[in-house]
Short mmCIF file of C-alpha atoms in Angstrom, two decimals:
data_model
loop_
_atom_site.label_atom_id
_atom_site.label_comp_id
_atom_site.label_asym_id
_atom_site.label_seq_id
_atom_site.Cartn_x
_atom_site.Cartn_y
_atom_site.Cartn_z
CA MET A 1 14.95 38.77 -11.39
CA LYS A 2 16.69 41.42 -13.64
CA SER A 3 20.53 41.91 -13.38
CA GLY A 4 21.66 45.15 -12.13
CA THR A 5 21.18 47.51 -9.29
CA HIS A 6 18.33 47.13 -6.84
CA SER A 7 16.99 49.81 -5.30
CA PRO A 8 16.21 49.87 -1.50
CA PRO A 9 13.09 51.01 0.07
CA PRO A 10 13.21 55.02 0.65
CA PHE A 11 14.21 54.07 4.11
CA LEU A 12 16.90 52.38 3.54
CA ARG A 13 18.62 54.62 1.06
CA THR A 14 20.97 56.37 3.02
CA ALA A 15 24.17 55.15 3.58
CA ALA A 16 24.26 54.76 7.17
CA THR A 17 21.15 52.18 6.80
CA ASP A 18 22.56 50.30 3.67
CA PRO A 19 21.34 46.44 4.53
CA ILE A 20 25.03 45.41 3.83
CA PRO A 21 27.59 47.24 5.50
CA GLU A 22 30.68 47.98 3.52
CA ALA A 23 32.77 45.88 5.55
CA ALA A 24 30.55 42.62 5.17
CA ARG A 25 30.41 42.76 1.40
CA PRO A 26 33.49 40.79 0.86
CA LEU A 27 32.03 38.04 2.83
CA VAL A 28 29.13 38.29 1.19
CA MET A 29 30.69 37.96 -2.21
CA VAL A 30 32.74 34.52 -0.77
CA LEU A 31 29.59 33.37 0.55
CA SER A 32 27.81 34.02 -2.70
CA SER A 33 30.43 32.05 -4.46
CA LEU A 34 30.51 29.41 -2.63
CA LEU A 35 26.15 29.13 -2.71
CA LEU A 36 26.67 28.96 -6.71
CA THR A 37 29.69 26.90 -7.10
CA ALA A 38 28.80 23.89 -4.46
CA CYS A 39 26.80 21.48 -6.21
CA ALA A 40 28.44 18.22 -5.03
CA THR A 41 26.30 15.49 -3.91
CA VAL A 42 27.95 12.65 -2.14
CA GLY A 43 27.08 9.44 -1.76
CA PRO A 44 25.91 6.29 -4.42
CA ASP A 45 23.54 7.69 -7.25
CA TYR A 46 20.86 5.26 -7.11
CA LEU A 47 19.65 4.54 -11.00
CA GLU A 48 17.99 1.62 -10.78
CA PRO A 49 17.85 -2.04 -9.04
CA PRO A 50 20.25 -4.86 -9.76
CA PRO A 51 19.56 -6.71 -12.36
CA LEU A 52 17.91 -10.39 -11.34
CA ASP A 53 17.55 -13.47 -13.11
CA ILE A 54 13.83 -14.29 -13.32
CA GLY A 55 14.01 -16.87 -15.78
CA SER A 56 12.79 -17.23 -19.34
CA GLY A 57 8.91 -17.26 -18.77
CA TRP A 58 6.20 -19.14 -17.12
CA THR A 59 6.47 -22.93 -16.42
CA LEU A 60 2.96 -24.08 -16.92
CA PRO A 61 1.13 -24.12 -20.59
CA LEU A 62 -1.34 -22.26 -19.64
CA ALA A 63 0.61 -19.38 -18.76
CA ARG A 64 2.57 -19.45 -21.99
CA GLU A 65 0.20 -19.12 -24.20
CA SER A 66 -1.59 -15.70 -22.49
CA GLY A 67 -0.80 -12.48 -23.56
CA SER A 68 -1.01 -9.08 -21.82
CA ALA A 69 -4.27 -7.90 -19.97
CA ASP A 70 -5.53 -5.16 -17.71
CA LEU A 71 -6.02 -6.87 -14.32
CA SER A 72 -7.14 -3.77 -12.36
CA GLN A 73 -10.74 -4.97 -12.37
CA TRP A 74 -10.26 -8.39 -13.00
CA TRP A 75 -13.30 -9.51 -10.77
CA ALA A 76 -15.59 -7.67 -13.59
CA ALA A 77 -15.11 -10.23 -16.25
CA LEU A 78 -16.60 -12.81 -13.90
CA ASP A 79 -20.37 -11.45 -14.84
CA ASP A 80 -21.41 -11.32 -11.19
CA PRO A 81 -23.48 -8.13 -10.34
CA ILE A 82 -22.93 -8.91 -6.48
CA LEU A 83 -19.74 -9.21 -6.31
CA ASP A 84 -19.27 -6.07 -8.30
CA ARG A 85 -21.75 -4.44 -5.70
CA LEU A 86 -19.43 -5.85 -3.04
CA MET A 87 -15.91 -4.58 -4.31
CA ALA A 88 -17.30 -1.00 -4.98
CA THR A 89 -18.72 -0.99 -1.62
CA ALA A 90 -15.30 -2.50 -0.31
CA LEU A 91 -13.40 -0.16 -2.09
CA ALA A 92 -14.83 3.10 -0.95
CA ARG A 93 -15.58 1.97 2.95
CA ASN A 94 -12.87 -0.48 4.15
CA LEU A 95 -11.08 0.44 7.32
CA ASP A 96 -7.75 -1.10 6.22
CA LEU A 97 -7.92 1.05 3.06
CA ARG A 98 -8.77 4.13 4.71
CA GLN A 99 -5.91 3.88 7.46
CA ALA A 100 -3.45 3.03 4.18
CA ALA A 101 -4.77 6.46 2.95
CA ALA A 102 -3.87 8.10 6.31
CA ARG A 103 -0.54 6.29 6.25
CA ILE A 104 0.33 8.11 2.92
CA ASP A 105 -0.63 10.98 3.92
CA GLU A 106 1.77 10.69 6.75
CA ALA A 107 4.38 10.17 4.34
CA ARG A 108 3.47 12.89 2.16
CA ALA A 109 3.81 15.48 5.37
CA VAL A 110 7.43 13.78 6.07
CA ARG A 111 8.42 14.01 2.62
CA ASP A 112 7.09 17.95 2.63
CA ARG A 113 8.76 18.70 5.91
CA VAL A 114 12.33 17.60 4.72
CA ALA A 115 11.77 19.43 1.47
CA GLY A 116 11.30 22.51 3.95
CA GLU A 117 14.43 22.03 5.89
CA ALA A 118 16.31 22.94 2.55
CA LEU A 119 14.99 26.09 2.82
CA PRO A 120 15.95 29.49 4.54
CA THR A 121 13.77 30.05 7.81
CA VAL A 122 12.77 33.56 8.59
CA ALA A 123 11.09 34.86 11.57
CA VAL A 124 9.69 38.26 12.41
CA GLY A 125 9.16 40.23 15.78
CA ALA A 126 8.27 43.13 17.72
CA SER A 127 8.73 43.84 21.29
CA VAL A 128 8.31 46.71 24.04
CA ASN A 129 10.41 46.69 26.50
CA ARG A 130 9.70 48.79 29.50
CA ARG A 131 13.04 49.31 32.19
CA ARG A 132 14.50 50.97 34.58
CA GLN A 133 18.08 51.07 35.13
CA SER A 134 19.63 51.17 38.77
CA GLY A 135 20.84 54.44 39.91
CA ASN A 136 23.66 52.62 41.92
CA GLY A 137 24.99 50.02 39.34
CA PRO A 138 28.38 50.31 37.41
CA LEU A 139 26.58 52.17 34.98
CA PRO A 140 24.08 55.05 36.55
CA ILE A 141 22.02 55.55 33.62
CA GLY A 142 20.00 58.14 35.61
CA THR A 143 22.74 60.18 36.59
CA ILE A 144 23.75 61.06 32.88
CA PRO A 145 22.28 64.10 31.63
CA GLY A 146 19.69 63.22 28.92
CA LEU A 147 19.32 59.68 29.97
CA ASP A 148 16.34 58.67 32.14
CA ALA A 149 16.46 55.74 34.40
CA THR A 150 13.21 54.41 33.21
CA GLN A 151 12.92 53.71 29.35
CA THR A 152 10.75 51.88 26.84
CA ILE A 153 12.60 50.59 24.12
CA HIS A 154 10.55 49.68 20.53
CA ASP A 155 12.10 47.03 18.69
CA VAL A 156 10.96 45.32 15.26
CA GLY A 157 12.70 43.32 12.83
CA PHE A 158 13.49 39.94 11.68
CA ASP A 159 16.00 36.97 11.75
CA ALA A 160 16.55 34.24 9.15
CA ALA A 161 18.85 31.32 9.39
CA TRP A 162 19.83 29.17 6.45
CA GLU A 163 22.17 26.06 6.06
CA LEU A 164 23.68 25.57 2.50
CA ASP A 165 23.39 22.16 1.28
CA LEU A 166 26.93 22.24 -0.32
CA PHE A 167 27.37 18.82 -0.12
CA GLY A 168 24.05 17.47 -1.05
CA ALA A 169 22.90 16.16 2.58
CA ARG A 170 19.14 17.91 2.17
CA ARG A 171 19.00 16.75 -1.37
CA ARG A 172 19.83 13.10 -0.41
CA ALA A 173 17.36 13.45 2.64
CA LEU A 174 14.43 14.45 0.07
CA GLU A 175 15.46 11.76 -2.36
CA GLY A 176 15.26 9.21 0.72
CA ALA A 177 11.81 10.62 1.97
CA GLY A 178 10.13 10.73 -1.84
CA ALA A 179 11.23 7.35 -2.25
CA ARG A 180 9.64 6.52 1.09
CA LEU A 181 6.51 8.02 -0.02
CA GLU A 182 6.32 5.90 -2.83
CA ALA A 183 6.95 3.02 -1.02
CA THR A 184 3.99 3.63 1.43
CA GLU A 185 1.84 4.23 -1.80
CA ALA A 186 2.72 0.80 -3.02
CA GLU A 187 2.14 -0.64 0.08
CA ALA A 188 -1.24 0.97 0.19
CA GLN A 189 -2.17 -0.69 -3.21
CA GLY A 190 -1.12 -3.97 -1.79
CA VAL A 191 -3.70 -3.48 0.97
CA ARG A 192 -6.19 -2.81 -1.86
CA MET A 193 -5.20 -5.78 -3.85
CA ARG A 194 -5.37 -7.76 -0.59
CA ILE A 195 -8.88 -6.45 0.18
CA VAL A 196 -9.98 -7.00 -3.35
CA ALA A 197 -8.73 -10.75 -3.03
CA GLU A 198 -10.20 -11.42 0.48
CA VAL A 199 -13.85 -10.13 -0.79
CA ALA A 200 -13.75 -12.22 -3.52
CA ARG A 201 -12.50 -15.17 -1.80
CA THR A 202 -15.13 -14.87 0.79
CA TRP A 203 -17.91 -14.06 -1.51
CA PHE A 204 -17.03 -17.42 -3.66
CA THR A 205 -16.87 -19.33 0.11
CA ALA A 206 -20.28 -18.20 0.54
CA VAL A 207 -21.63 -18.75 -3.01
CA GLY A 208 -20.10 -22.40 -3.01
CA ALA A 209 -22.02 -23.25 0.90
CA ARG A 210 -24.81 -22.07 -0.74
CA HIS A 211 -24.87 -24.22 -3.97
CA GLU A 212 -23.57 -27.08 -1.64
CA LEU A 213 -25.97 -26.77 0.79
CA GLN A 214 -28.86 -26.90 -1.89
CA THR A 215 -27.10 -30.37 -3.67
CA ARG A 216 -26.68 -31.75 0.26
CA GLN A 217 -30.33 -31.32 0.68
CA ALA A 218 -31.36 -32.54 -2.40
CA THR A 219 -29.04 -35.62 -1.50
CA LEU A 220 -30.81 -35.68 1.82
CA ASP A 221 -34.33 -35.76 0.13
CA THR A 222 -33.35 -38.87 -1.94
CA LEU A 223 -32.06 -40.91 1.00
CA GLN A 224 -35.41 -39.93 2.82
CA LYS A 225 -37.19 -41.69 0.11
CA THR A 226 -34.82 -44.56 0.07
CA LEU A 227 -35.32 -45.00 3.72
CA GLU A 228 -39.45 -44.80 3.37
CA LEU A 229 -39.19 -47.23 0.51
CA VAL A 230 -36.82 -49.82 2.42
CA ARG A 231 -38.98 -49.16 5.57
CA ALA A 232 -42.13 -50.12 3.22
CA ARG A 233 -40.32 -53.40 1.77
CA HIS A 234 -39.06 -54.20 5.50
CA ALA A 235 -42.85 -54.27 6.54
CA LEU A 236 -43.56 -56.58 3.63
CA GLY A 237 -41.13 -58.78 4.24
CA ASP A 238 -38.68 -57.87 1.05
CA ALA A 239 -35.82 -56.19 3.10
CA SER A 240 -34.04 -56.94 6.18
CA ALA A 241 -33.93 -54.68 9.46
CA ALA A 242 -29.82 -54.42 8.51
CA ASP A 243 -31.08 -53.07 5.14
CA VAL A 244 -33.20 -50.52 7.15
CA GLU A 245 -30.29 -49.67 9.42
CA ALA A 246 -28.04 -48.85 6.39
CA ALA A 247 -30.46 -46.37 4.82
CA TYR A 248 -30.97 -44.70 8.00
CA ALA A 249 -27.05 -44.36 8.44
CA GLN A 250 -26.64 -43.02 5.08
CA TRP A 251 -29.52 -40.33 5.75
CA THR A 252 -27.85 -39.20 9.32
CA ALA A 253 -24.73 -39.13 7.81
CA VAL A 254 -25.65 -36.65 5.53
CA ASN A 255 -28.06 -34.54 7.74
CA ALA A 256 -24.97 -34.37 10.04
CA LEU A 257 -23.16 -32.53 7.52
CA LEU A 258 -26.18 -29.27 6.98
CA PRO A 259 -25.09 -27.47 10.07
CA GLU A 260 -21.42 -27.05 9.30
CA ILE A 261 -22.36 -25.68 5.55
CA GLU A 262 -25.02 -23.37 7.14
CA ALA A 263 -22.26 -22.17 9.80
CA ARG A 264 -19.60 -21.82 6.88
CA GLN A 265 -21.96 -19.95 4.41
CA ARG A 266 -23.14 -17.61 7.86
CA ALA A 267 -19.65 -17.01 8.45
CA ALA A 268 -18.72 -16.00 4.97
CA VAL A 269 -21.67 -13.65 4.98
CA LEU A 270 -20.65 -12.02 7.99
CA GLY A 271 -17.06 -11.67 7.06
CA LEU A 272 -18.35 -9.75 3.91
CA GLY A 273 -20.05 -6.99 6.14
CA VAL A 274 -16.73 -6.33 8.02
CA LEU A 275 -14.81 -6.15 5.09
CA LEU A 276 -17.04 -3.39 3.83
CA GLY A 277 -16.60 -1.61 6.79
CA GLU A 278 -19.85 -2.00 8.09
CA PRO A 279 -21.31 -4.18 10.83
CA PRO A 280 -21.14 -8.00 10.46
CA GLU A 281 -24.84 -8.46 9.67
CA ARG A 282 -25.12 -5.75 6.71
CA GLU A 283 -25.33 -8.71 4.26
CA LEU A 284 -27.24 -11.48 5.97
CA ALA A 285 -30.24 -11.10 3.68
CA LEU A 286 -27.77 -12.84 0.90
CA LEU A 287 -28.40 -15.87 2.73
CA ASP A 288 -31.81 -16.00 1.42
CA SER A 289 -31.34 -14.18 -2.22
CA PRO A 290 -31.11 -16.14 -5.31
CA LEU A 291 -27.09 -16.67 -6.32
CA ALA A 292 -25.56 -17.84 -9.31
CA SER A 293 -22.23 -19.33 -9.54
CA SER A 294 -20.03 -16.75 -11.36
CA THR A 295 -18.12 -17.76 -14.71
CA LEU A 296 -14.72 -18.99 -14.56
CA ARG A 297 -12.28 -17.40 -17.46
CA ALA A 298 -8.86 -18.21 -18.20
CA LEU A 299 -7.84 -14.77 -18.79
CA PRO A 300 -4.56 -13.91 -20.13
CA ILE A 301 -1.81 -13.05 -17.28
CA GLY A 302 1.09 -11.38 -19.16
CA GLN A 303 4.53 -12.21 -19.02
CA ARG A 304 7.05 -12.52 -15.70
CA ALA A 305 8.17 -9.42 -16.04
CA ASP A 306 4.93 -7.45 -16.50
CA MET A 307 4.06 -9.32 -13.21
CA LEU A 308 6.54 -8.27 -11.13
CA ARG A 309 6.41 -4.37 -12.13
CA ARG A 310 2.77 -4.92 -11.00
CA ARG A 311 3.21 -6.52 -7.60
CA PRO A 312 3.04 -3.45 -5.08
CA ASP A 313 5.35 -5.51 -2.73
CA VAL A 314 8.15 -5.53 -5.42
CA LEU A 315 7.43 -1.91 -6.13
CA ALA A 316 7.38 -0.84 -2.28
CA ALA A 317 10.93 -2.86 -2.04
CA GLU A 318 12.55 -1.30 -4.77
CA ARG A 319 11.48 2.36 -3.52
CA ARG A 320 13.00 1.62 -0.07
CA LEU A 321 16.47 0.47 -1.86
CA ALA A 322 16.13 3.58 -3.27
CA ALA A 323 15.64 5.17 0.17
CA SER A 324 18.37 3.54 1.55
CA SER A 325 20.67 4.50 -1.07
CA ALA A 326 20.16 8.01 -0.32
CA ASP A 327 20.24 7.49 3.38
CA VAL A 328 24.26 6.79 2.64
CA GLY A 329 24.60 9.80 1.03
CA VAL A 330 22.91 11.66 4.03
CA ALA A 331 25.38 9.97 6.22
CA THR A 332 28.44 10.65 4.01
CA ALA A 333 27.69 14.21 4.11
CA GLU A 334 28.57 14.52 7.72
CA LEU A 335 32.19 13.93 6.67
CA PHE A 336 32.23 17.66 5.36
CA PRO A 337 32.11 20.85 6.56
CA ARG A 338 28.60 22.68 6.94
CA LEU A 339 28.16 26.33 6.18
CA SER A 340 25.18 28.15 7.49
CA ILE A 341 24.39 32.13 7.31
CA GLY A 342 22.28 33.95 9.84
CA VAL A 343 21.08 37.65 9.25
CA GLY A 344 19.20 39.86 11.32
CA GLY A 345 18.13 43.16 10.91
CA GLY A 346 15.19 45.74 12.17
CA PHE A 347 14.61 48.70 13.82
CA GLN A 348 15.14 49.79 17.52
CA ALA A 349 14.18 53.16 19.27
CA LEU A 350 12.70 54.88 22.21
CA SER A 351 9.85 55.95 20.08
CA THR A 352 7.92 54.47 17.29
CA GLY A 353 8.00 57.44 15.81
CA ASP A 354 11.93 57.27 15.17
CA TRP A 355 11.58 53.67 14.13
CA PHE A 356 12.03 54.50 10.25
CA ASP A 357 14.85 56.90 11.25
CA GLY A 358 18.13 55.81 9.76
CA SER A 359 19.91 56.03 13.01
CA SER A 360 17.26 53.29 14.18
CA SER A 361 18.48 50.48 11.91
CA ARG A 362 20.02 47.54 13.17
CA PHE A 363 21.77 44.94 10.65
CA SER A 364 23.51 41.51 11.55
CA ILE A 365 25.30 38.56 9.24
CA LEU A 366 26.87 35.70 10.97
CA PRO A 367 28.28 33.23 8.75
CA LEU A 368 29.30 29.87 10.63
CA ILE A 369 31.24 26.91 9.29
CA SER A 370 31.34 23.91 11.59
CA TRP A 371 33.32 20.65 10.66
CA ARG A 372 33.53 17.45 12.62
CA LEU A 373 37.56 16.86 12.69
CA PHE A 374 37.12 14.59 15.38
CA ASP A 375 34.26 12.48 16.82
CA GLY A 376 35.62 9.14 17.81
CA GLY A 377 34.81 7.71 14.52
CA ARG A 378 30.72 8.18 14.92
CA VAL A 379 30.33 9.57 11.32
CA ARG A 380 32.21 6.69 9.60
CA ALA A 381 30.39 4.27 12.23
CA GLU A 382 27.20 5.71 11.01
CA ILE A 383 28.02 5.29 6.94
CA ARG A 384 29.08 1.87 7.55
CA ALA A 385 25.56 1.22 9.54
CA ARG A 386 24.01 2.95 6.28
CA GLU A 387 25.90 0.85 4.03
CA ALA A 388 24.94 -2.39 5.60
CA GLY A 389 21.18 -1.24 5.62
CA LEU A 390 21.45 -0.50 1.64
CA GLN A 391 22.76 -4.13 1.53
CA GLN A 392 20.15 -5.50 3.62
CA ALA A 393 17.70 -3.08 1.32
CA ALA A 394 18.90 -4.81 -1.72
CA LEU A 395 18.84 -8.55 -0.19
CA ALA A 396 15.14 -7.75 0.61
CA TYR A 397 14.03 -6.35 -2.76
CA GLU A 398 15.65 -9.44 -4.27
CA GLN A 399 13.70 -11.81 -1.90
CA ALA A 400 10.45 -9.58 -2.52
CA VAL A 401 11.21 -10.81 -6.63
CA LEU A 402 11.53 -14.46 -5.56
CA THR A 403 8.70 -14.30 -3.36
CA ALA A 404 6.65 -12.99 -6.15
CA LEU A 405 7.77 -15.56 -8.76
CA GLY A 406 7.02 -18.16 -6.33
CA ASP A 407 3.64 -17.01 -5.28
CA ALA A 408 2.56 -16.49 -8.98
CA GLU A 409 3.84 -20.18 -10.27
CA ARG A 410 2.07 -21.77 -7.03
CA ALA A 411 -1.14 -19.89 -7.79
CA LEU A 412 -0.74 -21.02 -11.50
CA GLY A 413 -0.29 -24.67 -10.61
CA ASP A 414 -2.80 -24.53 -8.12
CA TYR A 415 -5.57 -23.17 -10.57
CA HIS A 416 -4.48 -25.33 -13.30
CA ALA A 417 -4.68 -28.06 -10.82
CA GLY A 418 -8.51 -26.71 -9.99
CA LEU A 419 -9.87 -26.46 -13.53
CA ASN A 420 -8.21 -29.96 -14.03
CA THR A 421 -10.03 -31.33 -11.00
CA LEU A 422 -13.42 -29.27 -11.91
CA GLY A 423 -13.39 -30.94 -15.53
CA ARG A 424 -13.08 -34.14 -14.04
CA HIS A 425 -15.82 -33.87 -11.78
CA VAL A 426 -18.01 -32.14 -14.74
CA MET A 427 -17.28 -36.04 -16.34
CA ALA A 428 -18.19 -37.67 -13.55
CA LEU A 429 -21.36 -35.76 -13.17
CA ALA A 430 -22.34 -36.43 -16.91
CA ALA A 431 -21.78 -40.08 -16.05
CA ALA A 432 -23.88 -40.01 -13.25
CA ARG A 433 -26.78 -38.11 -15.30
CA ASN A 434 -26.62 -40.86 -17.67
CA SER A 435 -26.71 -44.11 -15.18
CA HIS A 436 -29.59 -42.03 -13.48
CA ALA A 437 -31.38 -41.81 -16.67
CA HIS A 438 -31.04 -45.29 -17.68
CA ALA A 439 -32.36 -46.42 -14.36
CA ALA A 440 -35.23 -44.32 -14.59
CA GLN A 441 -36.01 -45.59 -17.96
CA ARG A 442 -35.56 -49.50 -16.74
CA TYR A 443 -37.89 -48.64 -13.84
CA ALA A 444 -40.64 -46.92 -15.99
CA ALA A 445 -40.15 -50.39 -18.42
CA GLY A 446 -40.83 -52.33 -15.25
CA ASP A 447 -36.99 -53.76 -15.29
CA SER A 448 -35.90 -52.68 -12.25
CA ALA A 449 -37.00 -51.80 -8.66
CA LEU A 450 -37.30 -48.00 -7.35
CA VAL A 451 -34.43 -48.59 -4.97
CA GLU A 452 -31.94 -48.59 -8.07
CA VAL A 453 -33.55 -45.57 -9.37
CA LEU A 454 -32.86 -43.60 -5.93
CA ALA A 455 -29.65 -44.64 -5.46
CA ALA A 456 -28.64 -43.59 -9.19
CA GLN A 457 -30.29 -40.36 -7.86
CA ARG A 458 -28.34 -40.53 -4.76
CA SER A 459 -25.02 -40.70 -7.00
CA LEU A 460 -26.13 -37.95 -9.28
CA HIS A 461 -26.45 -35.70 -6.09
CA GLU A 462 -23.02 -36.70 -4.73
CA ALA A 463 -21.53 -35.86 -8.15
CA GLU A 464 -23.40 -32.58 -8.10
CA THR A 465 -22.16 -31.69 -4.85
CA ALA A 466 -18.31 -32.75 -6.00
CA VAL A 467 -19.05 -30.60 -9.10
CA VAL A 468 -20.06 -27.46 -6.76
CA ARG A 469 -17.14 -27.68 -4.35
CA ALA A 470 -14.52 -28.28 -7.15
CA HIS A 471 -16.10 -25.08 -8.81
CA ALA A 472 -15.94 -23.22 -5.39
CA ASN A 473 -12.44 -24.46 -5.00
CA ALA A 474 -11.39 -23.16 -8.43
CA ALA A 475 -12.91 -19.80 -7.85
CA VAL A 476 -11.14 -19.09 -4.46
CA GLN A 477 -7.79 -20.42 -6.72
CA LEU A 478 -8.46 -17.85 -9.19
CA VAL A 479 -8.50 -15.33 -6.53
CA ALA A 480 -5.01 -16.72 -5.48
CA LEU A 481 -4.07 -16.15 -8.74
CA TYR A 482 -4.96 -12.63 -9.37
CA LYS A 483 -3.51 -11.75 -6.30
CA ALA A 484 0.03 -13.33 -6.79
CA LEU A 485 -0.18 -11.61 -10.31
CA GLY A 486 -0.41 -8.21 -8.68
CA GLY A 487 -4.23 -7.58 -9.92
CA GLY A 488 -7.08 -5.30 -8.41
CA TRP A 489 -4.77 -2.22 -8.32
CA GLU A 490 -3.89 0.11 -11.30
CA ALA A 491 -0.51 1.78 -11.31
CA PRO A 492 -0.35 5.40 -11.78
CA PRO A 493 0.31 6.44 -15.40
CA GLU A 494 3.07 9.39 -14.42
CA PRO A 495 5.77 9.15 -11.83
CA LEU A 496 4.99 10.98 -8.39
CA GLU A 497 5.59 14.61 -8.48
CA GLU A 498 8.42 16.10 -6.54
CA ILE A 499 8.58 19.38 -4.97
CA SER A 500 11.47 22.07 -4.48
CA LEU A 501 14.62 19.84 -4.76
CA GLN A 502 14.74 17.37 -7.40
CA PRO A 503 16.53 14.41 -6.72
CA PRO A 504 19.27 13.07 -9.20
CA ALA A 505 18.00 12.06 -12.97
CA GLY A 506 18.00 8.86 -13.71
CA ILE A 507 16.27 7.56 -11.08
CA SER A 508 13.83 4.76 -11.95
CA ARG A 509 10.13 4.91 -10.69
CA SER A 510 9.64 1.22 -11.70
CA PRO A 511 11.66 -1.89 -11.44
CA ALA A 512 14.25 -2.30 -13.90
CA GLY A 513 16.55 -4.87 -15.13
CA LEU A 514 13.76 -7.89 -15.34
CA GLU A 515 13.50 -8.27 -19.15
#
């Protein structure tokens, strides 16, 4: 708006209808000066979380050799198209994720409401009041010449109110609401990370059960052949009844494992349906589909500080720390005076034709200063409570950092051990294959009995089962590792957009002091 005089509308240009009466102008000038000069914001200025000691790096060689990597869609590197499809469906339809999105909308609405509280409120209204004055009252209107006892009053106007944010209570409130919105968004990303991990874990459980079922069935077939051979030898007198019972006991022991494995696979597939936001039976067709094991790869995991900046629980704790800091400022502002201004104006007349007549206008301005000089110490007690809440938030942030470090280190150790176990079972499988090959050669040359070949074949199947189970366990441990590292979501490239009132400059949008 250009400086200088402002021309009022035609119906307000007379002296009688000046919107600011002459007597009120000094007061308006004083209030305007207060508005322009009052820019204090009480309470602590939050710039960054407290620096924490996070150590010098990962404790395992597996991690020390790793560089940075994009973990937002880590499952894509496993070369599993079925897993890719399951992830896409879950991220689009999972009900926990949709609830998290609704919580973000709620937090954003709260932030917008707090922002709106810092702005003036304006209400307009119009009324028609038909009334009759008593002729026997203290002021007998009907007996005064020119005044009727029955009147119709037409009124139209506006009322406005504004509480000036002299000491930053509104600014601190908006700062806190914005930080809580960001914390809610970080928690929603934590839900996404959890769903991604749960889908992958459930899928690997189903795949592992499927392959274990196949190897157990192969072992059972071998034991069946062994049992038939021992029975045939017993009929010829070459084997005792104890040999038959021992072979039968081995067959029944493996046969008893199959129902549990089948139930485990079915339960995992039913769980996938729920995770995808669909009825449990949605993915039952996977029970009969050909499945392939995912390729386990040791991807780079980045540095410790990178992991902490990626973990949604750490980000949420840091944002709640910022919100608690703003709460202290809101409580502290109650120690100082509050200034509010009420303005009203409009037109009132007995006839609508006289509405815009200069003598029909009305105007009022009501400044109000309030100051809680004595309240029994309630304000200072509230400040102490907010400061205690700030201390709790700082400790919660520190706890979130330490928990994240502990989760990541444990997951690294488990995955390292899982890969080591898998490697050793692969070596055992290679030895079992060699043993079976030698047994088959000796049997073909007539140097050994068939029972020795079947025993070697049974050992081979057991080794294959051990590899399958170790591979499934390592895959689940890999999922736990990426979950601990904060993988499964992508951080926004820019800070969240602020509206209306800006928080103090320098507020960090990601955990600082972690280098």
